[in-house]
PDB file of C-alpha atoms in Angstrom:
ATOM      1  CA  MET A   1      27.648  18.267 -38.000  1.00 69.00           C
ATOM      2  CA  GLY A   2      24.858  20.768 -38.640  1.00 83.00           C
ATOM      3  CA  PHE A   3      21.648  20.945 -36.613  1.00 87.00           C
ATOM      4  CA  ILE A   4      19.435  19.096 -39.083  1.00 90.00           C
ATOM      5  CA  ASP A   5      22.115  16.399 -39.498  1.00 92.00           C
ATOM      6  CA  VAL A   6      21.967  15.796 -35.745  1.00 93.00           C
ATOM      7  CA  ILE A   7      18.161  15.579 -35.909  1.00 95.00           C
ATOM      8  CA  LYS A   8      18.394  13.115 -38.809  1.00 96.00           C
ATOM      9  CA  ALA A   9      20.868  10.962 -36.851  1.00 96.00           C
ATOM     10  CA  ARG A  10      18.503  10.917 -33.869  1.00 96.00           C
ATOM     11  CA  ALA A  11      15.598   9.968 -36.163  1.00 97.00           C
ATOM     12  CA  LYS A  12      17.620   7.113 -37.720  1.00 97.00           C
ATOM     13  CA  ALA A  13      18.526   5.693 -34.292  1.00 96.00           C
ATOM     14  CA  ASN A  14      14.878   4.818 -33.573  1.00 95.00           C
ATOM     15  CA  LYS A  15      12.943   4.879 -36.839  1.00 96.00           C
ATOM     16  CA  LYS A  16       9.304   5.936 -36.760  1.00 97.00           C
ATOM     17  CA  VAL A  17       6.439   5.583 -39.246  1.00 98.00           C
ATOM     18  CA  ILE A  18       5.465   8.942 -40.757  1.00 98.00           C
ATOM     19  CA  VAL A  19       2.475   9.498 -43.068  1.00 97.00           C
ATOM     20  CA  LEU A  20       2.791  11.820 -46.052  1.00 96.00           C
ATOM     21  CA  PRO A  21      -0.776  12.187 -47.389  1.00 95.00           C
ATOM     22  CA  GLU A  22      -0.160  14.830 -50.088  1.00 93.00           C
ATOM     23  CA  THR A  23       0.424  12.387 -52.913  1.00 91.00           C
ATOM     24  CA  GLU A  24      -0.863  14.901 -55.466  1.00 92.00           C
ATOM     25  CA  ASP A  25       2.378  16.884 -55.015  1.00 89.00           C
ATOM     26  CA  ARG A  26       5.679  15.951 -56.676  1.00 94.00           C
ATOM     27  CA  ARG A  27       7.661  17.312 -53.696  1.00 95.00           C
ATOM     28  CA  THR A  28       6.173  14.555 -51.539  1.00 95.00           C
ATOM     29  CA  TYR A  29       7.790  11.919 -53.741  1.00 96.00           C
ATOM     30  CA  GLU A  30      11.122  13.741 -53.965  1.00 96.00           C
ATOM     31  CA  ALA A  31      11.204  13.965 -50.166  1.00 97.00           C
ATOM     32  CA  THR A  32      10.148  10.329 -49.793  1.00 97.00           C
ATOM     33  CA  ALA A  33      12.986   9.142 -52.033  1.00 97.00           C
ATOM     34  CA  GLN A  34      15.522  11.075 -49.970  1.00 96.00           C
ATOM     35  CA  ILE A  35      14.071  10.006 -46.595  1.00 97.00           C
ATOM     36  CA  LEU A  36      14.157   6.345 -47.599  1.00 97.00           C
ATOM     37  CA  LYS A  37      17.654   6.638 -49.068  1.00 96.00           C
ATOM     38  CA  GLU A  38      18.968   8.201 -45.842  1.00 96.00           C
ATOM     39  CA  GLY A  39      16.987   5.852 -43.583  1.00 96.00           C
ATOM     40  CA  ILE A  40      15.401   8.694 -41.609  1.00 97.00           C
ATOM     41  CA  ALA A  41      11.905   7.185 -41.230  1.00 97.00           C
ATOM     42  CA  ASP A  42       9.517   4.625 -42.648  1.00 97.00           C
ATOM     43  CA  ILE A  43       7.107   6.433 -44.975  1.00 97.00           C
ATOM     44  CA  VAL A  44       3.429   5.782 -45.669  1.00 97.00           C
ATOM     45  CA  LEU A  45       1.960   7.327 -48.819  1.00 97.00           C
ATOM     46  CA  VAL A  46      -1.830   7.574 -49.005  1.00 95.00           C
ATOM     47  CA  GLY A  47      -3.432   7.040 -52.414  1.00 93.00           C
ATOM     48  CA  SER A  48      -3.935   4.573 -55.223  1.00 93.00           C
ATOM     49  CA  GLU A  49      -0.922   2.602 -56.428  1.00 91.00           C
ATOM     50  CA  GLU A  50      -1.582   3.794 -59.971  1.00 93.00           C
ATOM     51  CA  ALA A  51      -1.624   7.500 -59.036  1.00 94.00           C
ATOM     52  CA  ILE A  52       1.453   7.140 -56.827  1.00 95.00           C
ATOM     53  CA  LYS A  53       3.361   5.272 -59.535  1.00 93.00           C
ATOM     54  CA  LYS A  54       2.539   8.024 -62.021  1.00 93.00           C
ATOM     55  CA  GLY A  55       3.368  10.873 -59.618  1.00 90.00           C
ATOM     56  CA  SER A  56       6.700   9.371 -58.554  1.00 92.00           C
ATOM     57  CA  GLU A  57       7.953   8.505 -62.025  1.00 93.00           C
ATOM     58  CA  GLY A  58      11.749   8.573 -62.172  1.00 94.00           C
ATOM     59  CA  LEU A  59      12.188   8.372 -58.392  1.00 94.00           C
ATOM     60  CA  ASP A  60      12.988   5.368 -56.225  1.00 93.00           C
ATOM     61  CA  ILE A  61      10.263   5.155 -53.588  1.00 94.00           C
ATOM     62  CA  SER A  62      10.135   1.350 -53.598  1.00 93.00           C
ATOM     63  CA  GLY A  63      10.633   1.261 -49.818  1.00 94.00           C
ATOM     64  CA  ALA A  64       7.493   3.296 -49.099  1.00 95.00           C
ATOM     65  CA  ILE A  65       4.287   1.731 -47.777  1.00 95.00           C
ATOM     66  CA  ILE A  66       1.355   2.581 -50.053  1.00 96.00           C
ATOM     67  CA  VAL A  67      -2.081   2.647 -48.438  1.00 96.00           C
ATOM     68  CA  ASP A  68      -5.102   3.039 -50.708  1.00 95.00           C
ATOM     69  CA  PRO A  69      -8.165   4.077 -48.654  1.00 95.00           C
ATOM     70  CA  ALA A  70     -10.440   2.503 -51.287  1.00 93.00           C
ATOM     71  CA  THR A  71      -8.967  -0.985 -50.830  1.00 94.00           C
ATOM     72  CA  SER A  72      -7.321  -1.066 -47.385  1.00 94.00           C
ATOM     73  CA  ASP A  73      -8.762  -3.530 -44.880  1.00 94.00           C
ATOM     74  CA  LYS A  74      -8.249  -0.860 -42.191  1.00 95.00           C
ATOM     75  CA  THR A  75     -10.613   1.661 -43.763  1.00 95.00           C
ATOM     76  CA  GLN A  76     -13.850   0.314 -42.254  1.00 95.00           C
ATOM     77  CA  GLY A  77     -12.351   0.470 -38.778  1.00 94.00           C
ATOM     78  CA  TYR A  78     -11.335   4.077 -39.407  1.00 94.00           C
ATOM     79  CA  ILE A  79     -14.864   4.904 -40.582  1.00 94.00           C
ATOM     80  CA  ASP A  80     -16.349   3.386 -37.430  1.00 93.00           C
ATOM     81  CA  LYS A  81     -13.905   5.256 -35.194  1.00 93.00           C
ATOM     82  CA  LEU A  82     -14.494   8.586 -36.946  1.00 93.00           C
ATOM     83  CA  VAL A  83     -18.259   8.177 -36.495  1.00 91.00           C
ATOM     84  CA  GLU A  84     -17.691   7.423 -32.802  1.00 91.00           C
ATOM     85  CA  LEU A  85     -15.423  10.461 -32.327  1.00 88.00           C
ATOM     86  CA  ARG A  86     -17.696  12.876 -34.198  1.00 90.00           C
ATOM     87  CA  SER A  87     -21.122  11.451 -33.327  1.00 81.00           C
ATOM     88  CA  LYS A  88     -21.994  14.487 -31.194  1.00 84.00           C
ATOM     89  CA  LYS A  89     -21.410  16.620 -34.287  1.00 85.00           C
ATOM     90  CA  GLY A  90     -23.838  14.471 -36.271  1.00 83.00           C
ATOM     91  CA  MET A  91     -21.281  12.443 -38.223  1.00 86.00           C
ATOM     92  CA  THR A  92     -22.903   9.560 -40.119  1.00 90.00           C
ATOM     93  CA  PRO A  93     -21.176   6.448 -41.532  1.00 89.00           C
ATOM     94  CA  GLU A  94     -21.827   7.738 -45.045  1.00 92.00           C
ATOM     95  CA  GLN A  95     -20.203  11.101 -44.271  1.00 92.00           C
ATOM     96  CA  ALA A  96     -17.233   9.438 -42.575  1.00 90.00           C
ATOM     97  CA  LYS A  97     -16.698   7.138 -45.546  1.00 93.00           C
ATOM     98  CA  ASP A  98     -16.843  10.061 -47.986  1.00 91.00           C
ATOM     99  CA  ILE A  99     -14.316  12.049 -45.917  1.00 92.00           C
ATOM    100  CA  LEU A 100     -11.844   9.196 -45.527  1.00 92.00           C
ATOM    101  CA  LEU A 101     -11.978   8.083 -49.154  1.00 93.00           C
ATOM    102  CA  ASN A 102     -11.559  11.593 -50.540  1.00 91.00           C
ATOM    103  CA  GLN A 103      -9.638  13.652 -47.969  1.00 91.00           C
ATOM    104  CA  TYR A 104      -6.304  11.957 -47.458  1.00 93.00           C
ATOM    105  CA  LEU A 105      -5.291  14.302 -44.623  1.00 93.00           C
ATOM    106  CA  TYR A 106      -8.161  12.878 -42.558  1.00 93.00           C
ATOM    107  CA  TYR A 107      -7.083   9.360 -43.479  1.00 95.00           C
ATOM    108  CA  GLY A 108      -3.513  10.086 -42.404  1.00 95.00           C
ATOM    109  CA  VAL A 109      -4.660  11.491 -39.068  1.00 95.00           C
ATOM    110  CA  MET A 110      -6.830   8.409 -38.506  1.00 95.00           C
ATOM    111  CA  MET A 111      -3.757   6.227 -39.116  1.00 96.00           C
ATOM    112  CA  VAL A 112      -1.974   8.138 -36.343  1.00 96.00           C
ATOM    113  CA  LYS A 113      -5.026   7.956 -34.063  1.00 95.00           C
ATOM    114  CA  MET A 114      -5.333   4.181 -34.498  1.00 94.00           C
ATOM    115  CA  GLY A 115      -1.614   3.541 -33.946  1.00 94.00           C
ATOM    116  CA  ASP A 116      -0.874   2.513 -37.546  1.00 95.00           C
ATOM    117  CA  ALA A 117       1.546   5.435 -37.893  1.00 96.00           C
ATOM    118  CA  ASP A 118       3.504   7.495 -35.377  1.00 97.00           C
ATOM    119  CA  GLY A 119       3.124  10.939 -36.934  1.00 96.00           C
ATOM    120  CA  MET A 120       2.149  12.900 -40.036  1.00 96.00           C
ATOM    121  CA  VAL A 121       3.543  15.786 -42.101  1.00 95.00           C
ATOM    122  CA  SER A 122       1.347  17.822 -44.447  1.00 92.00           C
ATOM    123  CA  GLY A 123       0.900  21.354 -45.761  1.00 87.00           C
ATOM    124  CA  ALA A 124       2.942  21.499 -48.988  1.00 85.00           C
ATOM    125  CA  CYS A 125      -0.293  22.054 -50.891  1.00 86.00           C
ATOM    126  CA  HIS A 126      -2.820  22.514 -48.075  1.00 87.00           C
ATOM    127  CA  SER A 127      -3.363  25.468 -45.763  1.00 83.00           C
ATOM    128  CA  THR A 128      -2.464  25.311 -42.077  1.00 81.00           C
ATOM    129  CA  ALA A 129      -6.193  25.279 -41.284  1.00 82.00           C
ATOM    130  CA  ASP A 130      -6.741  22.251 -43.540  1.00 85.00           C
ATOM    131  CA  THR A 131      -3.818  20.411 -41.936  1.00 85.00           C
ATOM    132  CA  LEU A 132      -4.777  21.157 -38.336  1.00 85.00           C
ATOM    133  CA  ARG A 133      -8.567  20.754 -38.564  1.00 89.00           C
ATOM    134  CA  PRO A 134      -8.537  16.942 -38.641  1.00 90.00           C
ATOM    135  CA  CYS A 135      -5.886  16.886 -35.901  1.00 90.00           C
ATOM    136  CA  LEU A 136      -7.991  18.962 -33.526  1.00 87.00           C
ATOM    137  CA  GLN A 137     -11.144  17.003 -34.366  1.00 87.00           C
ATOM    138  CA  ILE A 138      -9.581  13.541 -34.065  1.00 90.00           C
ATOM    139  CA  LEU A 139      -6.380  13.680 -32.001  1.00 90.00           C
ATOM    140  CA  LYS A 140      -7.327  16.606 -29.713  1.00 87.00           C
ATOM    141  CA  THR A 141      -4.833  18.483 -27.539  1.00 86.00           C
ATOM    142  CA  LYS A 142      -2.041  16.929 -25.514  1.00 86.00           C
ATOM    143  CA  PRO A 143      -2.987  16.283 -21.862  1.00 84.00           C
ATOM    144  CA  GLY A 144      -1.935  19.237 -19.714  1.00 81.00           C
ATOM    145  CA  THR A 145      -1.599  21.560 -22.713  1.00 82.00           C
ATOM    146  CA  LYS A 146      -3.860  24.592 -22.829  1.00 80.00           C
ATOM    147  CA  LEU A 147      -3.218  25.615 -26.420  1.00 89.00           C
ATOM    148  CA  VAL A 148      -2.028  24.246 -29.756  1.00 91.00           C
ATOM    149  CA  SER A 149       0.609  26.555 -31.201  1.00 93.00           C
ATOM    150  CA  ALA A 150       3.271  26.536 -33.904  1.00 92.00           C
ATOM    151  CA  PHE A 151       6.927  27.490 -34.098  1.00 93.00           C
ATOM    152  CA  PHE A 152       9.736  27.648 -36.600  1.00 92.00           C
ATOM    153  CA  LEU A 153      13.082  26.153 -35.780  1.00 93.00           C
ATOM    154  CA  MET A 154      15.566  28.633 -37.213  1.00 95.00           C
ATOM    155  CA  VAL A 155      19.199  27.765 -37.912  1.00 94.00           C
ATOM    156  CA  VAL A 156      21.182  30.895 -38.786  1.00 95.00           C
ATOM    157  CA  PRO A 157      24.591  30.350 -40.426  1.00 93.00           C
ATOM    158  CA  ASP A 158      27.704  31.934 -38.885  1.00 92.00           C
ATOM    159  CA  CYS A 159      25.700  33.328 -35.968  1.00 94.00           C
ATOM    160  CA  GLU A 160      27.061  33.734 -32.450  1.00 95.00           C
ATOM    161  CA  TYR A 161      23.627  34.360 -30.913  1.00 96.00           C
ATOM    162  CA  GLY A 162      21.123  31.875 -29.516  1.00 95.00           C
ATOM    163  CA  ALA A 163      22.326  28.269 -29.331  1.00 94.00           C
ATOM    164  CA  ASN A 164      25.103  28.600 -31.937  1.00 92.00           C
ATOM    165  CA  GLY A 165      22.630  30.296 -34.244  1.00 94.00           C
ATOM    166  CA  THR A 166      19.711  27.981 -33.462  1.00 95.00           C
ATOM    167  CA  PHE A 167      16.429  29.471 -32.216  1.00 97.00           C
ATOM    168  CA  VAL A 168      12.768  28.673 -31.724  1.00 97.00           C
ATOM    169  CA  PHE A 169      10.474  31.441 -33.062  1.00 98.00           C
ATOM    170  CA  ALA A 170       6.905  31.210 -31.713  1.00 96.00           C
ATOM    171  CA  ASP A 171       4.070  31.573 -32.456  1.00 95.00           C
ATOM    172  CA  SER A 172       4.963  32.030 -36.103  1.00 91.00           C
ATOM    173  CA  GLY A 173       2.260  29.950 -37.721  1.00 83.00           C
ATOM    174  CA  LEU A 174      -1.059  29.653 -35.927  1.00 86.00           C
ATOM    175  CA  ASN A 175      -2.392  31.972 -33.200  1.00 90.00           C
ATOM    176  CA  GLN A 176      -3.253  35.393 -34.595  1.00 92.00           C
ATOM    177  CA  ASN A 177      -3.370  37.596 -31.508  1.00 95.00           C
ATOM    178  CA  PRO A 178      -2.858  35.551 -28.338  1.00 96.00           C
ATOM    179  CA  ASN A 179      -4.008  37.002 -25.014  1.00 96.00           C
ATOM    180  CA  PRO A 180      -1.621  36.995 -22.014  1.00 97.00           C
ATOM    181  CA  GLU A 181      -2.677  33.513 -20.846  1.00 96.00           C
ATOM    182  CA  GLU A 182      -2.241  32.107 -24.353  1.00 96.00           C
ATOM    183  CA  LEU A 183       1.119  33.847 -24.803  1.00 97.00           C
ATOM    184  CA  ALA A 184       2.303  32.313 -21.525  1.00 96.00           C
ATOM    185  CA  ALA A 185       1.193  28.861 -22.708  1.00 95.00           C
ATOM    186  CA  ILE A 186       3.041  29.358 -26.013  1.00 96.00           C
ATOM    187  CA  ALA A 187       6.183  30.262 -24.053  1.00 97.00           C
ATOM    188  CA  ALA A 188       5.979  27.106 -21.906  1.00 95.00           C
ATOM    189  CA  SER A 189       5.370  24.798 -24.893  1.00 94.00           C
ATOM    190  CA  SER A 190       8.141  26.452 -26.912  1.00 96.00           C
ATOM    191  CA  ALA A 191      10.654  25.977 -24.097  1.00 97.00           C
ATOM    192  CA  GLU A 192       9.748  22.283 -23.956  1.00 93.00           C
ATOM    193  CA  SER A 193      10.136  21.986 -27.743  1.00 94.00           C
ATOM    194  CA  PHE A 194      13.520  23.732 -27.684  1.00 96.00           C
ATOM    195  CA  ARG A 195      14.774  21.400 -24.958  1.00 96.00           C
ATOM    196  CA  LEU A 196      13.594  18.314 -26.886  1.00 94.00           C
ATOM    197  CA  LEU A 197      14.913  19.270 -30.325  1.00 93.00           C
ATOM    198  CA  VAL A 198      18.061  21.288 -29.564  1.00 94.00           C
ATOM    199  CA  GLU A 199      18.972  19.368 -26.389  1.00 93.00           C
ATOM    200  CA  GLU A 200      20.063  22.544 -24.621  1.00 94.00           C
ATOM    201  CA  GLU A 201      18.499  24.664 -21.897  1.00 96.00           C
ATOM    202  CA  PRO A 202      15.831  27.035 -23.218  1.00 97.00           C
ATOM    203  CA  VAL A 203      16.296  30.731 -22.465  1.00 98.00           C
ATOM    204  CA  VAL A 204      12.965  32.391 -23.219  1.00 98.00           C
ATOM    205  CA  ALA A 205      12.485  36.044 -24.194  1.00 98.00           C
ATOM    206  CA  MET A 206       9.042  37.628 -24.365  1.00 97.00           C
ATOM    207  CA  LEU A 207       9.428  40.088 -27.243  1.00 96.00           C
ATOM    208  CA  SER A 208       7.966  43.562 -27.640  1.00 95.00           C
ATOM    209  CA  HIS A 209       8.797  46.967 -29.119  1.00 94.00           C
ATOM    210  CA  SER A 210       9.689  47.914 -25.545  1.00 93.00           C
ATOM    211  CA  THR A 211      12.440  46.787 -23.165  1.00 93.00           C
ATOM    212  CA  LYS A 212      11.673  46.871 -19.449  1.00 91.00           C
ATOM    213  CA  GLY A 213       9.276  49.794 -19.564  1.00 82.00           C
ATOM    214  CA  SER A 214      10.951  51.871 -22.297  1.00 89.00           C
ATOM    215  CA  ALA A 215       7.547  52.326 -23.957  1.00 88.00           C
ATOM    216  CA  LYS A 216       3.992  52.493 -22.635  1.00 91.00           C
ATOM    217  CA  HIS A 217       1.193  50.853 -24.598  1.00 93.00           C
ATOM    218  CA  ALA A 218      -1.529  48.237 -24.200  1.00 91.00           C
ATOM    219  CA  ASP A 219       0.500  45.888 -26.422  1.00 90.00           C
ATOM    220  CA  VAL A 220       3.413  46.168 -23.979  1.00 91.00           C
ATOM    221  CA  ASP A 221       1.067  45.532 -21.051  1.00 93.00           C
ATOM    222  CA  LYS A 222      -0.054  42.293 -22.722  1.00 96.00           C
ATOM    223  CA  VAL A 223       3.513  41.013 -22.906  1.00 95.00           C
ATOM    224  CA  LEU A 224       4.208  42.074 -19.318  1.00 95.00           C
ATOM    225  CA  GLU A 225       1.157  40.175 -18.073  1.00 96.00           C
ATOM    226  CA  ALA A 226       2.090  37.123 -20.156  1.00 97.00           C
ATOM    227  CA  THR A 227       5.595  37.228 -18.643  1.00 97.00           C
ATOM    228  CA  ARG A 228       4.150  37.376 -15.121  1.00 97.00           C
ATOM    229  CA  ILE A 229       1.845  34.406 -15.774  1.00 96.00           C
ATOM    230  CA  ALA A 230       4.567  32.334 -17.462  1.00 96.00           C
ATOM    231  CA  LYS A 231       7.004  32.919 -14.582  1.00 96.00           C
ATOM    232  CA  GLU A 232       4.350  32.013 -12.034  1.00 96.00           C
ATOM    233  CA  GLN A 233       3.412  28.806 -13.859  1.00 95.00           C
ATOM    234  CA  ASN A 234       7.000  27.787 -14.743  1.00 94.00           C
ATOM    235  CA  PRO A 235       9.201  28.871 -11.821  1.00 94.00           C
ATOM    236  CA  GLY A 236      12.193  26.787 -12.937  1.00 92.00           C
ATOM    237  CA  LEU A 237      12.277  28.257 -16.442  1.00 96.00           C
ATOM    238  CA  LYS A 238      14.733  30.939 -17.560  1.00 97.00           C
ATOM    239  CA  LEU A 239      12.175  33.423 -18.883  1.00 97.00           C
ATOM    240  CA  ASP A 240      11.966  37.204 -18.848  1.00 95.00           C
ATOM    241  CA  GLY A 241      10.540  40.194 -20.667  1.00 86.00           C
ATOM    242  CA  GLU A 242       9.502  42.465 -22.099  1.00 92.00           C
ATOM    243  CA  PHE A 243      12.447  42.774 -24.484  1.00 96.00           C
ATOM    244  CA  GLN A 244      13.200  44.341 -27.812  1.00 95.00           C
ATOM    245  CA  LEU A 245      14.842  41.774 -30.083  1.00 97.00           C
ATOM    246  CA  ASP A 246      18.381  43.169 -29.735  1.00 96.00           C
ATOM    247  CA  ALA A 247      18.124  43.262 -25.944  1.00 97.00           C
ATOM    248  CA  ALA A 248      17.006  39.616 -26.003  1.00 97.00           C
ATOM    249  CA  ILE A 249      19.852  38.157 -28.065  1.00 97.00           C
ATOM    250  CA  VAL A 250      22.835  40.566 -28.110  1.00 96.00           C
ATOM    251  CA  PRO A 251      24.839  40.343 -24.849  1.00 96.00           C
ATOM    252  CA  SER A 252      26.103  43.948 -24.879  1.00 96.00           C
ATOM    253  CA  VAL A 253      22.645  45.393 -25.604  1.00 96.00           C
ATOM    254  CA  GLY A 254      21.017  43.110 -23.035  1.00 95.00           C
ATOM    255  CA  ALA A 255      23.496  44.174 -20.369  1.00 95.00           C
ATOM    256  CA  SER A 256      22.850  47.850 -21.185  1.00 95.00           C
ATOM    257  CA  LYS A 257      19.050  47.758 -21.464  1.00 95.00           C
ATOM    258  CA  ALA A 258      18.202  45.072 -18.887  1.00 93.00           C
ATOM    259  CA  PRO A 259      21.062  44.776 -16.370  1.00 93.00           C
ATOM    260  CA  GLY A 260      20.587  41.915 -13.933  1.00 90.00           C
ATOM    261  CA  SER A 261      18.333  39.819 -16.208  1.00 95.00           C
ATOM    262  CA  GLU A 262      19.438  36.196 -16.602  1.00 94.00           C
ATOM    263  CA  VAL A 263      17.771  36.130 -20.047  1.00 96.00           C
ATOM    264  CA  ALA A 264      18.758  39.457 -21.642  1.00 96.00           C
ATOM    265  CA  GLY A 265      21.376  38.943 -24.338  1.00 96.00           C
ATOM    266  CA  LYS A 266      21.218  35.151 -24.023  1.00 97.00           C
ATOM    267  CA  ALA A 267      17.799  34.170 -25.405  1.00 97.00           C
ATOM    268  CA  ASN A 268      17.368  31.226 -27.756  1.00 98.00           C
ATOM    269  CA  THR A 269      13.573  30.864 -27.575  1.00 98.00           C
ATOM    270  CA  LEU A 270      11.808  33.956 -28.888  1.00 98.00           C
ATOM    271  CA  ILE A 271       8.122  34.516 -28.139  1.00 98.00           C
ATOM    272  CA  PHE A 272       6.541  37.056 -30.479  1.00 98.00           C
ATOM    273  CA  PRO A 273       3.571  39.161 -29.307  1.00 97.00           C
ATOM    274  CA  ASP A 274       1.357  38.162 -32.248  1.00 96.00           C
ATOM    275  CA  LEU A 275       1.324  36.172 -35.475  1.00 96.00           C
ATOM    276  CA  ASP A 276       2.135  39.196 -37.652  1.00 96.00           C
ATOM    277  CA  ALA A 277       5.418  39.765 -35.804  1.00 97.00           C
ATOM    278  CA  GLY A 278       6.282  36.058 -35.679  1.00 96.00           C
ATOM    279  CA  ASN A 279       5.562  35.373 -39.336  1.00 94.00           C
ATOM    280  CA  ILE A 280       7.339  38.493 -40.588  1.00 96.00           C
ATOM    281  CA  GLY A 281      10.257  37.837 -38.240  1.00 96.00           C
ATOM    282  CA  TYR A 282      10.947  34.285 -39.354  1.00 96.00           C
ATOM    283  CA  LYS A 283      10.683  35.155 -43.043  1.00 94.00           C
ATOM    284  CA  LEU A 284      13.052  38.114 -42.676  1.00 96.00           C
ATOM    285  CA  VAL A 285      15.649  35.905 -41.006  1.00 96.00           C
ATOM    286  CA  GLN A 286      15.113  33.087 -43.513  1.00 94.00           C
ATOM    287  CA  ARG A 287      15.455  35.303 -46.598  1.00 94.00           C
ATOM    288  CA  LEU A 288      17.967  37.944 -45.513  1.00 96.00           C
ATOM    289  CA  ALA A 289      20.202  35.871 -43.227  1.00 95.00           C
ATOM    290  CA  LYS A 290      19.886  32.755 -45.436  1.00 94.00           C
ATOM    291  CA  ALA A 291      18.677  30.816 -42.404  1.00 94.00           C
ATOM    292  CA  GLU A 292      17.252  27.310 -42.518  1.00 90.00           C
ATOM    293  CA  ALA A 293      13.605  27.506 -41.394  1.00 88.00           C
ATOM    294  CA  TYR A 294      11.881  24.285 -40.330  1.00 86.00           C
ATOM    295  CA  GLY A 295       8.158  24.468 -39.701  1.00 80.00           C
ATOM    296  CA  PRO A 296       5.658  25.517 -38.779  1.00 84.00           C
ATOM    297  CA  VAL A 297       6.182  22.732 -36.229  1.00 89.00           C
ATOM    298  CA  THR A 298       3.103  22.231 -34.098  1.00 89.00           C
ATOM    299  CA  GLN A 299       3.114  21.745 -30.347  1.00 91.00           C
ATOM    300  CA  GLY A 300       0.254  20.805 -28.067  1.00 89.00           C
ATOM    301  CA  ILE A 301      -1.443  18.150 -30.259  1.00 90.00           C
ATOM    302  CA  ALA A 302      -1.836  14.723 -28.642  1.00 91.00           C
ATOM    303  CA  LYS A 303       0.318  13.085 -31.345  1.00 93.00           C
ATOM    304  CA  PRO A 304       3.004  14.650 -33.578  1.00 93.00           C
ATOM    305  CA  VAL A 305       1.503  16.166 -36.715  1.00 93.00           C
ATOM    306  CA  ASN A 306       3.376  18.955 -38.438  1.00 91.00           C
ATOM    307  CA  ASP A 307       2.553  21.579 -41.003  1.00 87.00           C
ATOM    308  CA  LEU A 308       4.645  22.807 -43.931  1.00 87.00           C
ATOM    309  CA  SER A 309       4.868  26.148 -45.654  1.00 80.00           C
ATOM    310  CA  ARG A 310       3.269  25.895 -49.084  1.00 84.00           C
ATOM    311  CA  GLY A 311       6.492  27.399 -50.442  1.00 82.00           C
ATOM    312  CA  CYS A 312       8.539  24.524 -49.023  1.00 85.00           C
ATOM    313  CA  SER A 313      11.113  22.507 -50.940  1.00 90.00           C
ATOM    314  CA  ALA A 314      11.450  18.730 -50.891  1.00 92.00           C
ATOM    315  CA  GLU A 315      14.498  19.231 -48.648  1.00 91.00           C
ATOM    316  CA  ASP A 316      12.301  21.192 -46.202  1.00 89.00           C
ATOM    317  CA  ILE A 317       9.877  18.249 -46.061  1.00 93.00           C
ATOM    318  CA  VAL A 318      12.778  15.902 -45.276  1.00 95.00           C
ATOM    319  CA  GLY A 319      13.815  18.148 -42.386  1.00 92.00           C
ATOM    320  CA  VAL A 320      10.310  18.404 -40.938  1.00 92.00           C
ATOM    321  CA  VAL A 321       9.858  14.618 -41.213  1.00 96.00           C
ATOM    322  CA  ALA A 322      13.086  14.171 -39.216  1.00 96.00           C
ATOM    323  CA  ILE A 323      11.869  16.640 -36.577  1.00 93.00           C
ATOM    324  CA  THR A 324       8.489  14.874 -36.425  1.00 95.00           C
ATOM    325  CA  ALA A 325      10.232  11.526 -35.939  1.00 96.00           C
ATOM    326  CA  VAL A 326      12.202  12.908 -32.995  1.00 96.00           C
ATOM    327  CA  GLN A 327       8.959  14.252 -31.498  1.00 94.00           C
ATOM    328  CA  CYS A 328       7.474  10.772 -31.916  1.00 95.00           C
ATOM    329  CA  GLN A 329      10.409   9.258 -30.019  1.00 95.00           C
ATOM    330  CA  ALA A 330       9.533  11.477 -27.048  1.00 88.00           C
ATOM    331  CA  GLU A 331       5.920  10.311 -26.921  1.00 80.00           C
TER     332      GLU A 331
END
């Protein structure tokens, strides 16, 4: 059984309610039909029945819950709550009503906030900023979490490295140039996410163009300081750095370049020094190694809300919904 099949089986064992607000996109309906057929989650689609019927023509989405903001008896309560949450920013009832009736991502997040859904998946036709803005305004960060970040769960076929070819790549979707404290926080959150989703012990490598002092540069110093902070804050975590990628995942190279490290050559959770490296890295592995790439999965938000790449397929949406459902189970 492949990784995503295991995730789907876990999602089915305790079904959660997931909102898909991007009802202007055909992929949403294709994913919904498959999710309902497989019994992965209960799906809420936000929009008018007429528009959803037209958009889903030829697909069986009869098991989905359709919520029309214009007619739902929950909408007024959402308006009142949004005004309460954003009153310090000058939010008026009129503004809140306009947002919730016309921006379905905000409506979906309010459903999660009010307990009418467990999680949300969006981003097939919206930017990461558009997906995360309502989350940060309404749901806020998870207690005890210093930073919201994003990772890709990579499943590489026929790969002996990582956890049978499974890795977390972070941050590959959100934080442009994290400072040492932020990089350490990303490492801690990513280890927690790996443990939850892969159900194995995380082995965390702080990546660089240098391995254990082989190069001198301010960028290397940043990773070294992040490693020091992360070790200090998470003493029980298998974490080390700085490593070049091969020293992190290839046992023979790790043993040669970083003898004595419990992480070198064994890493399954890869922390990139900045968003450029993380984004380029995941796309190289996805396209050249034909890896499955699920994400960007967010971590650090108070409730599970996940982003999608705008180049995603309907199958990708199904996978991210399954991952989101498993995150919801852990809440």
